[in-house]
Structures are given as structure tokens and as C-alpha cells.
Amino acid sequence: QLQLQESGSGLVKPSQTLSLTCAVSGGSISSGGYSWSWIRQPPGKGLEWIGYIYHSGSTYYNPSLESRVTISMDRSNNQFSLKLSSVTAADTAVYYCARATTVVTGCWFDPWGQGILVTVSS
Amino acid sequence: SSELTQDPAVSVALGQTVRITCQGDSLRSYYASWYQQKPGQAPVLVVYGKNNRPSGIPDRFSGSSSGNTASLTITGAQAEDEADYHCNSRDSSGHQLEVFGGGTKVTVL
């Protein structure tokens, strides 16, 4: 059974870079047909797609975050990562990683990691 | 870009049927996927594609689509179905982007 687990710093100072890693077990991130995603949820609010990386290494980002976001893949450790630069309080959220299946008719995310709360504060 | 609109909250009597809707231009071209989220937990996929359920999701959950509106129906709602429900779809701009609705809080009375 595929499982994802987020890790990283739960507290980041304003203007610094948020860094998170998602460890994948029970399957390989190099498998074709899937992409590996980051999604966030500010406290009390809805979900926001951040971006994803395909097994090929191609990346797609939310235009509202694109200038600050980098998603990368570490095949040797079967994990992928998120970096978000120049953070502000508005970036405070629970960050989830998830596997995405993208087909001609749409996309879905399954499974999800448990999420990690990242607070931006000095 | 595209937006998906959901009603903030709906309620349903125990054992009755509730329909949760998601509206957006992108839904004319793409199917929605639906996620259940209980307090303090990660979202869980309940319906995707035309009307598909992952293994382990009860068959009281079903999906449908018409025009710019996608719907998630819970037939015979149970107490454990009380949760937030989020829809997701591909952006309709032609770029490979994903969007989520604002979520609907379902209360089972």
C-alpha cells in the first residue's frame, strides 16, 4: 500500500525559505503514469494546489506561487521536495503531499500524506 | 485561470440523501474529483472520473456531472459522513493546472 509522509521545519521566519520533503513507501516515484504533488490548506480555509512533478521530472506550478516555488525529485531516496521562498504569514498552512493521477479527462489525488503544519512567524 | 464554487454548508437528516455541488467553467471539459476531510485529518478521495470510487469507499457515494456543475451525492447519509467535502478539477485555460473548490461542510442531523 502506497504511503506518503511529510517532514520538515514546522516554523519558518518571514522572508526565509520553507523546505519540506515527502517520503514515499510502498511504491516508486519513478513509476510512469503518476505525478507527485504538494497541496496546502491555511487554517480554517480550503485546499490550494501548489504544483506537481512528473516521474520524468517535468514540473507544473500554480501561477500564483510559481515565482517562489520549486518541486524536485530524489529518486535514490524515493522522495520529493518542496521549496517555497520569501515566505510571509500568508504561507502559514498545513502542507500535504499526494500522488496525482492525470488523464485526458482530469486529475485526482490519492493517497495523501498526513500533512504538516508550517507556521511563518518571527 | 478557473474557479470552482461550492456552497459553504449543507445539512442532511440521518438516512436521507444529500447532493453537494461544484460549479465552474472547467467542468464543461473535465470531470471533478471529490475528497472527504474530517477534522484534523488529511483529505480522502471518495469519487473521481465519470463516477468511480476508490476501494473501500461505500457505494452510497456517487458522482455526476451536467454542464458546468459536478455533484457528489450521498444516498442514505450516515453519522460518519459528517465532514468537509472538496471538489477538484483541471483548469480550463489549456494549461496543466489544478483547482479546488472552497469546500462544503456537511452536517448530519
mmCIF file of C-alpha atoms in Angstrom:
data_model
loop_
_atom_site.group_PDB
_atom_site.id
_atom_site.type_symbol
_atom_site.label_atom_id
_atom_site.label_comp_id
_atom_site.label_asym_id
_atom_site.label_seq_id
_atom_site.Cartn_x
_atom_site.Cartn_y
_atom_site.Cartn_z
ATOM 1 C CA GLN A 1 0.000 0.000 0.000
ATOM 2 C CA LEU A 2 1.412 3.354 -1.048
ATOM 3 C CA GLN A 3 2.115 5.715 1.830
ATOM 4 C CA LEU A 4 3.395 9.297 1.884
ATOM 5 C CA GLN A 5 4.927 11.124 4.842
ATOM 6 C CA GLU A 6 5.817 14.812 5.043
ATOM 7 C CA SER A 7 8.725 16.118 7.072
ATOM 8 C CA GLY A 8 10.492 19.418 7.542
ATOM 9 C CA SER A 9 10.558 22.523 9.652
ATOM 10 C CA GLY A 10 7.284 23.484 11.284
ATOM 11 C CA LEU A 11 8.383 27.056 11.950
ATOM 12 C CA VAL A 12 9.876 29.388 9.355
ATOM 13 C CA LYS A 13 10.791 33.038 9.730
ATOM 14 C CA PRO A 14 9.330 35.623 7.349
ATOM 15 C CA SER A 15 11.370 36.132 4.156
ATOM 16 C CA GLN A 16 13.073 32.763 4.574
ATOM 17 C CA THR A 17 12.579 29.584 2.558
ATOM 18 C CA LEU A 18 10.170 26.835 3.551
ATOM 19 C CA SER A 19 11.562 23.359 2.839
ATOM 20 C CA LEU A 20 9.573 20.135 3.057
ATOM 21 C CA THR A 21 10.181 16.558 1.980
ATOM 22 C CA CYS A 22 7.698 13.806 1.192
ATOM 23 C CA ALA A 23 8.945 10.250 1.667
ATOM 24 C CA VAL A 24 7.138 7.658 -0.407
ATOM 25 C CA SER A 25 6.909 3.997 0.603
ATOM 26 C CA GLY A 26 5.147 1.037 -0.961
ATOM 27 C CA GLY A 27 5.838 2.232 -4.496
ATOM 28 C CA SER A 28 8.371 4.047 -6.647
ATOM 29 C CA ILE A 29 8.158 7.713 -7.579
ATOM 30 C CA SER A 30 9.851 6.753 -10.844
ATOM 31 C CA SER A 31 6.784 4.756 -11.919
ATOM 32 C CA GLY A 32 5.138 6.105 -15.027
ATOM 33 C CA GLY A 33 1.595 7.414 -15.083
ATOM 34 C CA TYR A 34 1.714 9.489 -11.922
ATOM 35 C CA SER A 35 2.854 12.853 -10.702
ATOM 36 C CA TRP A 36 3.818 13.871 -7.187
ATOM 37 C CA SER A 37 2.052 16.861 -5.721
ATOM 38 C CA TRP A 38 2.047 19.459 -3.000
ATOM 39 C CA ILE A 39 -1.225 20.946 -1.741
ATOM 40 C CA ARG A 40 -1.726 23.299 1.189
ATOM 41 C CA GLN A 41 -4.583 24.365 3.456
ATOM 42 C CA PRO A 42 -4.432 27.581 5.514
ATOM 43 C CA PRO A 43 -6.109 27.249 8.924
ATOM 44 C CA GLY A 44 -9.881 27.162 8.529
ATOM 45 C CA LYS A 45 -9.719 27.532 4.762
ATOM 46 C CA GLY A 46 -9.910 25.414 1.613
ATOM 47 C CA LEU A 47 -7.297 23.473 -0.294
ATOM 48 C CA GLU A 48 -4.817 25.132 -2.662
ATOM 49 C CA TRP A 49 -2.840 23.209 -5.262
ATOM 50 C CA ILE A 50 0.833 24.235 -5.231
ATOM 51 C CA GLY A 51 2.214 22.094 -8.033
ATOM 52 C CA TYR A 52 3.457 18.692 -9.083
ATOM 53 C CA ILE A 53 6.371 16.894 -10.646
ATOM 54 C CA TYR A 54 6.068 14.034 -13.092
ATOM 55 C CA HIS A 55 8.191 10.915 -12.981
ATOM 56 C CA SER A 56 10.006 12.408 -15.987
ATOM 57 C CA GLY A 57 10.996 15.445 -13.935
ATOM 58 C CA SER A 58 8.620 17.886 -15.642
ATOM 59 C CA THR A 59 7.050 20.348 -13.230
ATOM 60 C CA TYR A 60 3.839 22.379 -13.191
ATOM 61 C CA TYR A 61 3.090 25.099 -10.670
ATOM 62 C CA ASN A 62 0.185 27.232 -9.508
ATOM 63 C CA PRO A 63 0.712 30.573 -11.308
ATOM 64 C CA SER A 64 0.046 32.453 -8.073
ATOM 65 C CA LEU A 65 3.075 30.771 -6.467
ATOM 66 C CA GLU A 66 5.251 29.947 -9.470
ATOM 67 C CA SER A 67 7.864 32.651 -8.882
ATOM 68 C CA ARG A 68 8.610 31.269 -5.398
ATOM 69 C CA VAL A 69 8.127 27.500 -5.759
ATOM 70 C CA THR A 70 10.454 24.662 -6.653
ATOM 71 C CA ILE A 71 9.449 20.996 -6.572
ATOM 72 C CA SER A 72 12.197 18.441 -7.073
ATOM 73 C CA MET A 73 12.623 14.697 -7.010
ATOM 74 C CA ASP A 74 15.203 12.475 -5.281
ATOM 75 C CA ARG A 75 14.858 9.095 -6.975
ATOM 76 C CA SER A 76 17.609 7.428 -4.970
ATOM 77 C CA ASN A 77 15.717 8.055 -1.723
ATOM 78 C CA ASN A 78 12.241 7.742 -3.265
ATOM 79 C CA GLN A 79 11.161 11.178 -2.109
ATOM 80 C CA PHE A 80 10.256 14.571 -3.472
ATOM 81 C CA SER A 81 10.586 18.029 -2.035
ATOM 82 C CA LEU A 82 9.036 21.467 -1.896
ATOM 83 C CA LYS A 83 10.835 24.766 -1.513
ATOM 84 C CA LEU A 84 8.877 27.997 -1.127
ATOM 85 C CA SER A 85 10.942 31.156 -0.910
ATOM 86 C CA SER A 86 10.282 34.579 0.596
ATOM 87 C CA VAL A 87 7.535 33.315 2.863
ATOM 88 C CA THR A 88 5.073 35.541 4.697
ATOM 89 C CA ALA A 89 2.372 34.882 7.269
ATOM 90 C CA ALA A 90 0.011 34.121 4.377
ATOM 91 C CA ASP A 91 2.018 30.951 3.730
ATOM 92 C CA THR A 92 1.075 29.535 7.129
ATOM 93 C CA ALA A 93 -0.804 26.331 6.356
ATOM 94 C CA VAL A 94 -0.949 22.590 6.624
ATOM 95 C CA TYR A 95 1.091 21.259 3.712
ATOM 96 C CA TYR A 96 0.137 17.922 2.177
ATOM 97 C CA CYS A 97 1.906 15.755 -0.340
ATOM 98 C CA ALA A 98 -0.124 13.464 -2.562
ATOM 99 C CA ARG A 99 0.151 11.263 -5.606
ATOM 100 C CA ALA A 100 -1.737 12.608 -8.617
ATOM 101 C CA THR A 101 -3.166 10.628 -11.475
ATOM 102 C CA THR A 102 -3.612 12.825 -14.530
ATOM 103 C CA VAL A 103 -5.616 11.685 -17.530
ATOM 104 C CA VAL A 104 -7.182 13.432 -20.518
ATOM 105 C CA THR A 105 -10.448 13.940 -18.631
ATOM 106 C CA GLY A 106 -8.978 15.271 -15.403
ATOM 107 C CA CYS A 107 -6.894 14.580 -12.352
ATOM 108 C CA TRP A 108 -7.264 13.118 -8.878
ATOM 109 C CA PHE A 109 -5.113 12.955 -5.767
ATOM 110 C CA ASP A 110 -4.755 9.685 -3.891
ATOM 111 C CA PRO A 111 -3.284 8.873 -1.447
ATOM 112 C CA TRP A 112 -2.362 11.871 0.694
ATOM 113 C CA GLY A 113 0.203 12.263 3.421
ATOM 114 C CA GLN A 114 -0.985 13.141 6.906
ATOM 115 C CA GLY A 115 0.056 16.770 6.470
ATOM 116 C CA ILE A 116 2.485 19.027 8.302
ATOM 117 C CA LEU A 117 1.656 22.391 9.832
ATOM 118 C CA VAL A 118 4.083 25.114 8.832
ATOM 119 C CA THR A 119 3.859 28.401 10.692
ATOM 120 C CA VAL A 120 5.546 31.533 9.396
ATOM 121 C CA SER A 121 6.484 33.725 12.331
ATOM 122 C CA SER A 122 9.447 35.591 13.698
ATOM 123 C CA SER B 1 -7.474 30.544 -14.580
ATOM 124 C CA SER B 2 -10.564 28.746 -13.357
ATOM 125 C CA GLU B 3 -12.607 28.837 -10.202
ATOM 126 C CA LEU B 4 -14.775 26.188 -8.598
ATOM 127 C CA THR B 5 -17.694 27.290 -6.423
ATOM 128 C CA GLN B 6 -19.222 25.209 -3.631
ATOM 129 C CA ASP B 7 -21.935 26.015 -1.109
ATOM 130 C CA PRO B 8 -20.270 26.614 2.282
ATOM 131 C CA ALA B 9 -22.562 24.290 4.207
ATOM 132 C CA VAL B 10 -25.431 21.847 3.839
ATOM 133 C CA SER B 11 -27.271 19.630 6.292
ATOM 134 C CA VAL B 12 -28.995 16.280 5.901
ATOM 135 C CA ALA B 13 -31.130 14.123 8.171
ATOM 136 C CA LEU B 14 -29.685 10.763 9.094
ATOM 137 C CA GLY B 15 -30.503 8.228 6.398
ATOM 138 C CA GLN B 16 -31.585 10.814 3.851
ATOM 139 C CA THR B 17 -29.928 11.904 0.607
ATOM 140 C CA VAL B 18 -27.779 14.984 0.128
ATOM 141 C CA ARG B 19 -26.303 16.446 -3.034
ATOM 142 C CA ILE B 20 -23.192 18.616 -2.894
ATOM 143 C CA THR B 21 -22.492 20.735 -5.938
ATOM 144 C CA CYS B 22 -19.418 22.256 -7.530
ATOM 145 C CA GLN B 23 -19.715 24.844 -10.284
ATOM 146 C CA GLY B 24 -17.115 26.075 -12.724
ATOM 147 C CA ASP B 25 -16.387 26.534 -16.417
ATOM 148 C CA SER B 26 -13.680 23.871 -16.345
ATOM 149 C CA LEU B 27 -16.320 21.268 -15.506
ATOM 150 C CA ARG B 28 -17.634 21.523 -19.054
ATOM 151 C CA SER B 29 -14.365 19.926 -20.173
ATOM 152 C CA TYR B 30 -13.106 17.909 -17.208
ATOM 153 C CA TYR B 31 -14.514 15.623 -14.549
ATOM 154 C CA ALA B 32 -14.364 16.630 -10.909
ATOM 155 C CA SER B 33 -12.822 14.583 -8.166
ATOM 156 C CA TRP B 34 -14.210 14.705 -4.625
ATOM 157 C CA TYR B 35 -12.490 14.485 -1.249
ATOM 158 C CA GLN B 36 -13.831 13.942 2.250
ATOM 159 C CA GLN B 37 -11.975 15.647 5.078
ATOM 160 C CA LYS B 38 -12.732 15.125 8.751
ATOM 161 C CA PRO B 39 -11.392 17.494 11.416
ATOM 162 C CA GLY B 40 -7.660 17.182 11.921
ATOM 163 C CA GLN B 41 -7.295 14.641 9.140
ATOM 164 C CA ALA B 42 -5.989 14.635 5.592
ATOM 165 C CA PRO B 43 -8.466 14.607 2.714
ATOM 166 C CA VAL B 44 -9.536 11.222 1.355
ATOM 167 C CA LEU B 45 -10.555 10.640 -2.268
ATOM 168 C CA VAL B 46 -14.175 9.433 -2.477
ATOM 169 C CA VAL B 47 -15.138 9.876 -6.146
ATOM 170 C CA TYR B 48 -13.152 10.513 -9.331
ATOM 171 C CA GLY B 49 -13.665 10.478 -13.063
ATOM 172 C CA LYS B 50 -17.122 9.925 -14.512
ATOM 173 C CA ASN B 51 -18.304 8.137 -11.340
ATOM 174 C CA ASN B 52 -15.586 5.962 -9.834
ATOM 175 C CA ARG B 53 -14.951 5.109 -6.204
ATOM 176 C CA PRO B 54 -11.611 4.000 -4.772
ATOM 177 C CA SER B 55 -11.501 0.693 -2.991
ATOM 178 C CA GLY B 56 -13.072 0.940 0.445
ATOM 179 C CA ILE B 57 -15.384 3.869 -0.292
ATOM 180 C CA PRO B 58 -19.039 2.936 0.349
ATOM 181 C CA ASP B 59 -21.366 2.827 -2.632
ATOM 182 C CA ARG B 60 -23.625 5.444 -1.035
ATOM 183 C CA PHE B 61 -21.174 7.973 -2.515
ATOM 184 C CA SER B 62 -21.718 8.748 -6.195
ATOM 185 C CA GLY B 63 -20.733 11.432 -8.658
ATOM 186 C CA SER B 64 -22.396 13.044 -11.658
ATOM 187 C CA SER B 65 -21.915 15.999 -13.962
ATOM 188 C CA SER B 66 -24.057 18.237 -16.140
ATOM 189 C CA GLY B 67 -22.885 21.325 -17.970
ATOM 190 C CA ASN B 68 -20.750 23.412 -15.645
ATOM 191 C CA THR B 69 -21.867 21.599 -12.493
ATOM 192 C CA ALA B 70 -20.481 18.475 -10.851
ATOM 193 C CA SER B 71 -22.319 16.804 -7.982
ATOM 194 C CA LEU B 72 -21.460 14.416 -5.199
ATOM 195 C CA THR B 73 -24.470 12.554 -3.828
ATOM 196 C CA ILE B 74 -24.585 10.717 -0.537
ATOM 197 C CA THR B 75 -27.553 8.340 -0.549
ATOM 198 C CA GLY B 76 -28.555 7.325 2.955
ATOM 199 C CA ALA B 77 -26.202 9.630 4.862
ATOM 200 C CA GLN B 78 -24.583 8.176 7.977
ATOM 201 C CA ALA B 79 -23.287 9.971 11.034
ATOM 202 C CA GLU B 80 -19.717 9.238 9.952
ATOM 203 C CA ASP B 81 -20.292 11.147 6.694
ATOM 204 C CA GLU B 82 -20.276 14.445 8.581
ATOM 205 C CA ALA B 83 -17.208 16.179 7.161
ATOM 206 C CA ASP B 84 -15.946 18.803 4.746
ATOM 207 C CA TYR B 85 -16.134 17.860 1.083
ATOM 208 C CA HIS B 86 -13.832 19.425 -1.514
ATOM 209 C CA CYS B 87 -14.086 19.253 -5.288
ATOM 210 C CA ASN B 88 -11.123 19.477 -7.646
ATOM 211 C CA SER B 89 -10.796 19.813 -11.396
ATOM 212 C CA ARG B 90 -8.289 20.635 -14.109
ATOM 213 C CA ASP B 91 -8.101 24.285 -15.051
ATOM 214 C CA SER B 92 -9.871 25.083 -18.314
ATOM 215 C CA SER B 93 -7.314 27.582 -19.571
ATOM 216 C CA GLY B 94 -5.427 24.966 -21.559
ATOM 217 C CA HIS B 95 -2.551 24.959 -19.103
ATOM 218 C CA GLN B 96 -1.909 21.988 -16.841
ATOM 219 C CA LEU B 97 -3.193 23.432 -13.602
ATOM 220 C CA GLU B 98 -5.401 22.054 -10.884
ATOM 221 C CA VAL B 99 -8.013 23.954 -8.893
ATOM 222 C CA PHE B 100 -10.049 23.201 -5.769
ATOM 223 C CA GLY B 101 -13.414 24.466 -4.653
ATOM 224 C CA GLY B 102 -13.789 26.183 -1.305
ATOM 225 C CA GLY B 103 -15.285 23.129 0.354
ATOM 226 C CA THR B 104 -18.736 22.260 1.726
ATOM 227 C CA LYS B 105 -19.365 21.394 5.365
ATOM 228 C CA VAL B 106 -21.907 18.569 5.574
ATOM 229 C CA THR B 107 -23.779 18.214 8.865
ATOM 230 C CA VAL B 108 -25.751 15.031 9.522
ATOM 231 C CA LEU B 109 -28.711 15.782 11.795
#
